[in-house]
mmCIF file of C-alpha atoms in Angstrom:
data_model
loop_
_atom_site.group_PDB
_atom_site.id
_atom_site.type_symbol
_atom_site.label_atom_id
_atom_site.label_comp_id
_atom_site.label_asym_id
_atom_site.label_seq_id
_atom_site.Cartn_x
_atom_site.Cartn_y
_atom_site.Cartn_z
ATOM 1 C CA MET A 1 0.000 0.000 0.000
ATOM 2 C CA GLU A 2 1.327 3.436 -0.969
ATOM 3 C CA LYS A 3 1.732 5.749 2.014
ATOM 4 C CA VAL A 4 1.373 9.518 1.643
ATOM 5 C CA THR A 5 3.012 11.668 4.315
ATOM 6 C CA ALA A 6 2.594 15.414 4.757
ATOM 7 C CA ILE A 7 5.655 17.254 6.042
ATOM 8 C CA VAL A 8 4.349 20.419 7.692
ATOM 9 C CA LEU A 9 6.975 23.077 8.361
ATOM 10 C CA ALA A 10 6.544 25.257 11.448
ATOM 11 C CA ALA A 11 10.121 26.060 12.395
ATOM 12 C CA GLY A 12 10.438 29.530 10.873
ATOM 13 C CA ASN A 13 11.239 32.622 12.927
ATOM 14 C CA GLY A 14 8.891 34.882 10.969
ATOM 15 C CA SER A 15 11.254 37.869 11.170
ATOM 16 C CA ARG A 16 9.241 39.870 8.631
ATOM 17 C CA MET A 17 6.181 39.714 10.897
ATOM 18 C CA LYS A 18 7.944 41.858 13.536
ATOM 19 C CA SER A 19 6.019 40.184 16.335
ATOM 20 C CA LYS A 20 7.034 38.455 19.549
ATOM 21 C CA ILE A 21 4.666 35.637 18.605
ATOM 22 C CA LYS A 22 5.843 33.520 15.671
ATOM 23 C CA LYS A 23 3.385 33.634 12.801
ATOM 24 C CA GLN A 24 2.519 29.934 12.949
ATOM 25 C CA TYR A 25 1.278 30.371 16.523
ATOM 26 C CA MET A 26 -0.697 33.568 16.016
ATOM 27 C CA THR A 27 -4.422 33.187 16.623
ATOM 28 C CA ILE A 28 -6.877 33.462 13.742
ATOM 29 C CA CYS A 29 -10.529 32.549 14.125
ATOM 30 C CA GLY A 30 -9.847 31.394 17.670
ATOM 31 C CA LYS A 31 -7.042 28.942 16.887
ATOM 32 C CA PRO A 32 -3.299 29.077 16.171
ATOM 33 C CA VAL A 33 -2.403 29.279 12.487
ATOM 34 C CA ILE A 34 -0.687 25.875 12.665
ATOM 35 C CA ALA A 35 -3.854 24.283 14.076
ATOM 36 C CA HIS A 36 -5.831 25.303 10.976
ATOM 37 C CA THR A 37 -3.097 23.927 8.724
ATOM 38 C CA LEU A 38 -2.861 20.595 10.541
ATOM 39 C CA SER A 39 -6.643 20.216 10.648
ATOM 40 C CA ALA A 40 -6.832 20.477 6.858
ATOM 41 C CA PHE A 41 -4.366 17.599 6.465
ATOM 42 C CA GLU A 42 -6.137 15.649 9.218
ATOM 43 C CA ARG A 43 -9.372 15.821 7.188
ATOM 44 C CA SER A 44 -7.592 14.966 3.934
ATOM 45 C CA GLY A 45 -6.572 11.643 2.493
ATOM 46 C CA VAL A 46 -2.940 11.729 3.641
ATOM 47 C CA ASP A 47 -1.904 8.834 5.853
ATOM 48 C CA SER A 48 0.429 10.624 8.246
ATOM 49 C CA ILE A 49 1.925 13.973 9.192
ATOM 50 C CA VAL A 50 5.474 14.842 10.233
ATOM 51 C CA LEU A 51 5.431 18.210 11.994
ATOM 52 C CA VAL A 52 8.750 20.072 11.908
ATOM 53 C CA THR A 53 9.129 22.899 14.407
ATOM 54 C CA GLY A 54 11.699 24.694 16.523
ATOM 55 C CA SER A 55 13.278 22.623 19.264
ATOM 56 C CA GLU A 56 11.839 24.966 21.894
ATOM 57 C CA GLU A 57 8.303 24.670 20.464
ATOM 58 C CA ILE A 58 7.992 20.872 20.357
ATOM 59 C CA GLU A 59 6.006 20.718 23.594
ATOM 60 C CA GLU A 60 3.743 23.578 22.518
ATOM 61 C CA CYS A 61 3.049 21.773 19.244
ATOM 62 C CA ARG A 62 2.322 18.563 21.126
ATOM 63 C CA ILE A 63 -0.278 20.409 23.200
ATOM 64 C CA ILE A 64 -1.906 21.875 20.078
ATOM 65 C CA VAL A 65 -1.993 18.479 18.354
ATOM 66 C CA GLU A 66 -3.635 16.832 21.357
ATOM 67 C CA ARG A 67 -6.088 19.672 21.941
ATOM 68 C CA GLU A 68 -7.194 19.721 18.295
ATOM 69 C CA ASN A 69 -7.300 15.908 18.133
ATOM 70 C CA ILE A 70 -4.895 15.691 15.179
ATOM 71 C CA THR A 71 -4.481 11.923 15.078
ATOM 72 C CA LYS A 72 -2.353 11.689 11.922
ATOM 73 C CA VAL A 73 0.720 13.388 13.403
ATOM 74 C CA GLU A 74 3.177 10.535 13.834
ATOM 75 C CA LYS A 75 6.213 12.672 14.712
ATOM 76 C CA ILE A 76 6.990 16.157 15.979
ATOM 77 C CA ILE A 77 10.647 16.924 15.356
ATOM 78 C CA ALA A 78 13.080 19.831 15.542
ATOM 79 C CA GLY A 79 13.943 21.552 12.286
ATOM 80 C CA GLY A 80 17.200 23.022 11.063
ATOM 81 C CA LYS A 81 18.727 26.449 10.707
ATOM 82 C CA GLU A 82 17.013 27.276 7.400
ATOM 83 C CA ARG A 83 13.799 26.101 5.760
ATOM 84 C CA VAL A 84 15.680 23.732 3.463
ATOM 85 C CA ASP A 85 17.341 22.140 6.493
ATOM 86 C CA SER A 86 13.951 21.623 8.129
ATOM 87 C CA VAL A 87 12.650 19.940 4.988
ATOM 88 C CA TYR A 88 15.635 17.583 5.031
ATOM 89 C CA GLU A 89 15.007 16.716 8.687
ATOM 90 C CA GLY A 90 11.375 16.023 7.808
ATOM 91 C CA LEU A 91 12.365 13.758 4.935
ATOM 92 C CA LYS A 92 14.736 11.788 7.145
ATOM 93 C CA ALA A 93 11.975 11.366 9.737
ATOM 94 C CA CYS A 94 9.441 9.803 7.336
ATOM 95 C CA ASN A 95 8.525 6.167 7.948
ATOM 96 C CA ASN A 96 7.981 4.101 4.799
ATOM 97 C CA ALA A 97 6.533 7.011 2.817
ATOM 98 C CA SER A 98 5.847 6.471 -0.871
ATOM 99 C CA TYR A 99 4.999 10.123 -1.499
ATOM 100 C CA VAL A 100 5.487 13.334 0.460
ATOM 101 C CA LEU A 101 3.565 16.604 0.432
ATOM 102 C CA ILE A 102 5.792 19.389 1.788
ATOM 103 C CA HIS A 103 3.714 22.282 3.112
ATOM 104 C CA ASP A 104 4.324 25.582 4.878
ATOM 105 C CA GLY A 105 2.649 25.608 8.269
ATOM 106 C CA ALA A 106 1.907 29.300 7.711
ATOM 107 C CA ARG A 107 -0.480 28.498 4.826
ATOM 108 C CA PRO A 108 -3.630 27.741 6.856
ATOM 109 C CA ILE A 109 -6.145 28.200 4.025
ATOM 110 C CA ILE A 110 -5.080 24.998 2.246
ATOM 111 C CA THR A 111 -8.163 22.966 1.379
ATOM 112 C CA GLU A 112 -8.874 19.264 1.300
ATOM 113 C CA GLU A 113 -9.704 19.620 -2.393
ATOM 114 C CA LEU A 114 -6.253 21.016 -3.198
ATOM 115 C CA ILE A 115 -4.569 18.311 -1.138
ATOM 116 C CA LYS A 116 -6.561 15.685 -3.034
ATOM 117 C CA LYS A 117 -5.482 17.186 -6.377
ATOM 118 C CA CYS A 118 -1.865 17.105 -5.254
ATOM 119 C CA MET A 119 -2.109 13.463 -4.185
ATOM 120 C CA GLN A 120 -3.627 12.455 -7.511
ATOM 121 C CA GLU A 121 -1.077 14.352 -9.595
ATOM 122 C CA VAL A 122 2.037 13.250 -7.707
ATOM 123 C CA LYS A 123 1.092 9.619 -8.186
ATOM 124 C CA GLU A 124 0.894 10.261 -11.930
ATOM 125 C CA CYS A 125 3.981 12.410 -12.528
ATOM 126 C CA LYS A 126 6.146 11.865 -9.392
ATOM 127 C CA ALA A 127 6.774 15.609 -8.906
ATOM 128 C CA CYS A 128 4.332 18.504 -8.825
ATOM 129 C CA VAL A 129 3.758 21.844 -7.119
ATOM 130 C CA LEU A 130 0.743 24.054 -6.565
ATOM 131 C CA GLY A 131 0.831 27.405 -8.315
ATOM 132 C CA VAL A 132 -1.287 30.222 -9.697
ATOM 133 C CA PRO A 133 -0.661 32.479 -12.718
ATOM 134 C CA VAL A 134 0.768 35.844 -11.699
ATOM 135 C CA THR A 135 -1.654 38.740 -12.071
ATOM 136 C CA ASP A 136 0.874 41.603 -11.857
ATOM 137 C CA THR A 137 3.399 42.671 -14.445
ATOM 138 C CA ILE A 138 6.841 41.455 -13.382
ATOM 139 C CA LYS A 139 10.021 43.456 -13.988
ATOM 140 C CA VAL A 140 13.626 42.247 -13.894
ATOM 141 C CA ALA A 141 15.836 44.928 -12.329
ATOM 142 C CA ASP A 142 19.570 45.452 -12.049
ATOM 143 C CA LYS A 143 21.409 45.986 -8.754
ATOM 144 C CA ASP A 144 20.668 49.721 -8.914
ATOM 145 C CA GLY A 145 16.932 49.208 -9.234
ATOM 146 C CA ASN A 146 16.698 49.992 -12.934
ATOM 147 C CA ILE A 147 14.407 47.882 -15.120
ATOM 148 C CA GLU A 148 16.303 45.532 -17.414
ATOM 149 C CA SER A 149 13.467 43.524 -18.929
ATOM 150 C CA THR A 150 9.796 42.580 -18.685
ATOM 151 C CA PRO A 151 9.116 38.822 -18.871
ATOM 152 C CA ASP A 152 6.054 37.522 -20.675
ATOM 153 C CA ARG A 153 3.463 37.361 -17.896
ATOM 154 C CA SER A 154 1.676 34.429 -19.535
ATOM 155 C CA THR A 155 4.655 32.188 -18.709
ATOM 156 C CA LEU A 156 4.970 33.206 -15.038
ATOM 157 C CA TRP A 157 3.492 31.386 -12.050
ATOM 158 C CA SER A 158 3.514 32.099 -8.346
ATOM 159 C CA ILE A 159 4.411 28.832 -6.652
ATOM 160 C CA GLN A 160 2.672 27.685 -3.472
ATOM 161 C CA THR A 161 2.739 24.605 -1.287
ATOM 162 C CA PRO A 162 2.260 21.694 -0.964
ATOM 163 C CA GLN A 163 5.175 20.721 -3.156
ATOM 164 C CA CYS A 164 4.775 17.016 -3.788
ATOM 165 C CA PHE A 165 7.178 14.265 -4.734
ATOM 166 C CA GLU A 166 7.748 10.565 -4.879
ATOM 167 C CA TYR A 167 9.666 10.035 -1.660
ATOM 168 C CA ASN A 168 12.764 8.313 -3.055
ATOM 169 C CA LEU A 169 13.069 10.932 -5.797
ATOM 170 C CA VAL A 170 13.140 13.916 -3.445
ATOM 171 C CA LYS A 171 15.122 12.232 -0.664
ATOM 172 C CA GLU A 172 17.872 11.253 -3.111
ATOM 173 C CA ALA A 173 17.922 14.805 -4.489
ATOM 174 C CA PHE A 174 18.386 16.284 -1.014
ATOM 175 C CA ASP A 175 21.072 13.711 -0.196
ATOM 176 C CA LYS A 176 22.993 14.721 -3.321
ATOM 177 C CA MET A 177 22.673 18.425 -2.514
ATOM 178 C CA TYR A 178 23.982 18.024 1.023
ATOM 179 C CA ASN A 179 26.786 15.774 -0.182
ATOM 180 C CA ASP A 180 27.768 18.533 -2.613
ATOM 181 C CA GLY A 181 27.854 20.977 0.275
ATOM 182 C CA GLU A 182 26.141 23.738 -1.716
ATOM 183 C CA VAL A 183 22.683 24.425 -0.300
ATOM 184 C CA LYS A 184 21.327 27.466 -2.144
ATOM 185 C CA VAL A 185 17.686 26.960 -3.044
ATOM 186 C CA THR A 186 14.441 28.830 -2.451
ATOM 187 C CA ASP A 187 12.044 25.925 -2.724
ATOM 188 C CA ASP A 188 11.986 22.139 -2.758
ATOM 189 C CA ALA A 189 11.281 21.869 -6.467
ATOM 190 C CA MET A 190 14.642 23.502 -7.238
ATOM 191 C CA VAL A 191 16.440 20.639 -5.498
ATOM 192 C CA VAL A 192 14.679 18.008 -7.609
ATOM 193 C CA GLU A 193 15.127 20.053 -10.792
ATOM 194 C CA LYS A 194 18.872 20.422 -10.222
ATOM 195 C CA TYR A 195 19.852 17.070 -8.773
ATOM 196 C CA GLN A 196 17.416 14.732 -10.505
ATOM 197 C CA ASN A 197 16.991 16.596 -13.809
ATOM 198 C CA LYS A 198 13.256 16.099 -13.399
ATOM 199 C CA LYS A 199 10.500 18.176 -14.956
ATOM 200 C CA ILE A 200 7.949 19.248 -12.377
ATOM 201 C CA LYS A 201 4.289 19.776 -13.151
ATOM 202 C CA ILE A 202 2.417 22.844 -11.931
ATOM 203 C CA VAL A 203 -1.016 22.047 -10.515
ATOM 204 C CA MET A 204 -3.517 24.906 -10.481
ATOM 205 C CA GLY A 205 -3.848 26.180 -6.926
ATOM 206 C CA GLU A 206 -6.078 28.839 -5.427
ATOM 207 C CA TYR A 207 -5.312 32.501 -4.837
ATOM 208 C CA THR A 208 -6.658 32.115 -1.297
ATOM 209 C CA ASN A 209 -3.836 29.682 -0.424
ATOM 210 C CA ILE A 210 -1.705 32.511 0.931
ATOM 211 C CA LYS A 211 1.351 32.300 3.143
ATOM 212 C CA ILE A 212 1.130 34.436 6.263
ATOM 213 C CA THR A 213 4.172 36.698 6.226
ATOM 214 C CA THR A 214 3.004 40.140 7.398
ATOM 215 C CA GLN A 215 0.364 41.416 9.809
ATOM 216 C CA SER A 216 -1.969 42.274 6.926
ATOM 217 C CA ASP A 217 -1.812 38.624 5.836
ATOM 218 C CA VAL A 218 -3.252 37.648 9.225
ATOM 219 C CA ASP A 219 -6.301 39.825 8.602
ATOM 220 C CA ILE A 220 -6.719 38.510 5.058
ATOM 221 C CA ALA A 221 -6.398 34.879 6.193
ATOM 222 C CA GLU A 222 -8.973 35.414 8.908
ATOM 223 C CA GLY A 223 -11.403 36.726 6.319
ATOM 224 C CA PHE A 224 -10.805 33.734 4.050
ATOM 225 C CA LEU A 225 -11.291 31.299 6.926
ATOM 226 C CA LYS A 226 -14.542 32.948 7.994
ATOM 227 C CA ASN A 227 -15.872 32.681 4.433
ATOM 228 C CA LYS A 228 -14.758 29.035 4.204
#
């Protein structure tokens, strides 16, 4: 039987939020952000969840998981220095996973429908990410802030999470990257692209699947959750 594991990342410091409370533990609609995220995966078809957090927040996460009755969390582990390090720790902690869905804990509006789409697609193509077409015009600038070029907007996508992979494919890619000693990536798909030479499919996401980064995002997310 093929096992699907969600790796939920909640180890970030959230420095751009400028708050004493880390964004994943801020309260929206009466619950911490991470509780909304975990509940979505609890209701979905994934088999298990590996929750990656800061070493000092493991007990707090355990309390949230128990209080919200999140039964699919099989491990709560400490992450690494950077996001990519936390993903690697999550991958190493998976038990017999066939596929993994790597998701930002600060994206609490993820829906069961999107998770289902991701699970279906990753089983077909082995590597896929959620994304939405960009709606703004994008400019490429030089180091002085002068516009150098304007890419064709029709080819540009804003990538979200989950980012989904066959487990062996992504784990081997991360192993190769760390063995090389050069860890310079901004998302998980880049690792698979570079070290496995694998094309990755974009699955249409939803514009509501935002990542909470600033205080205004908290207000927007609360509105989305109330409507949902």
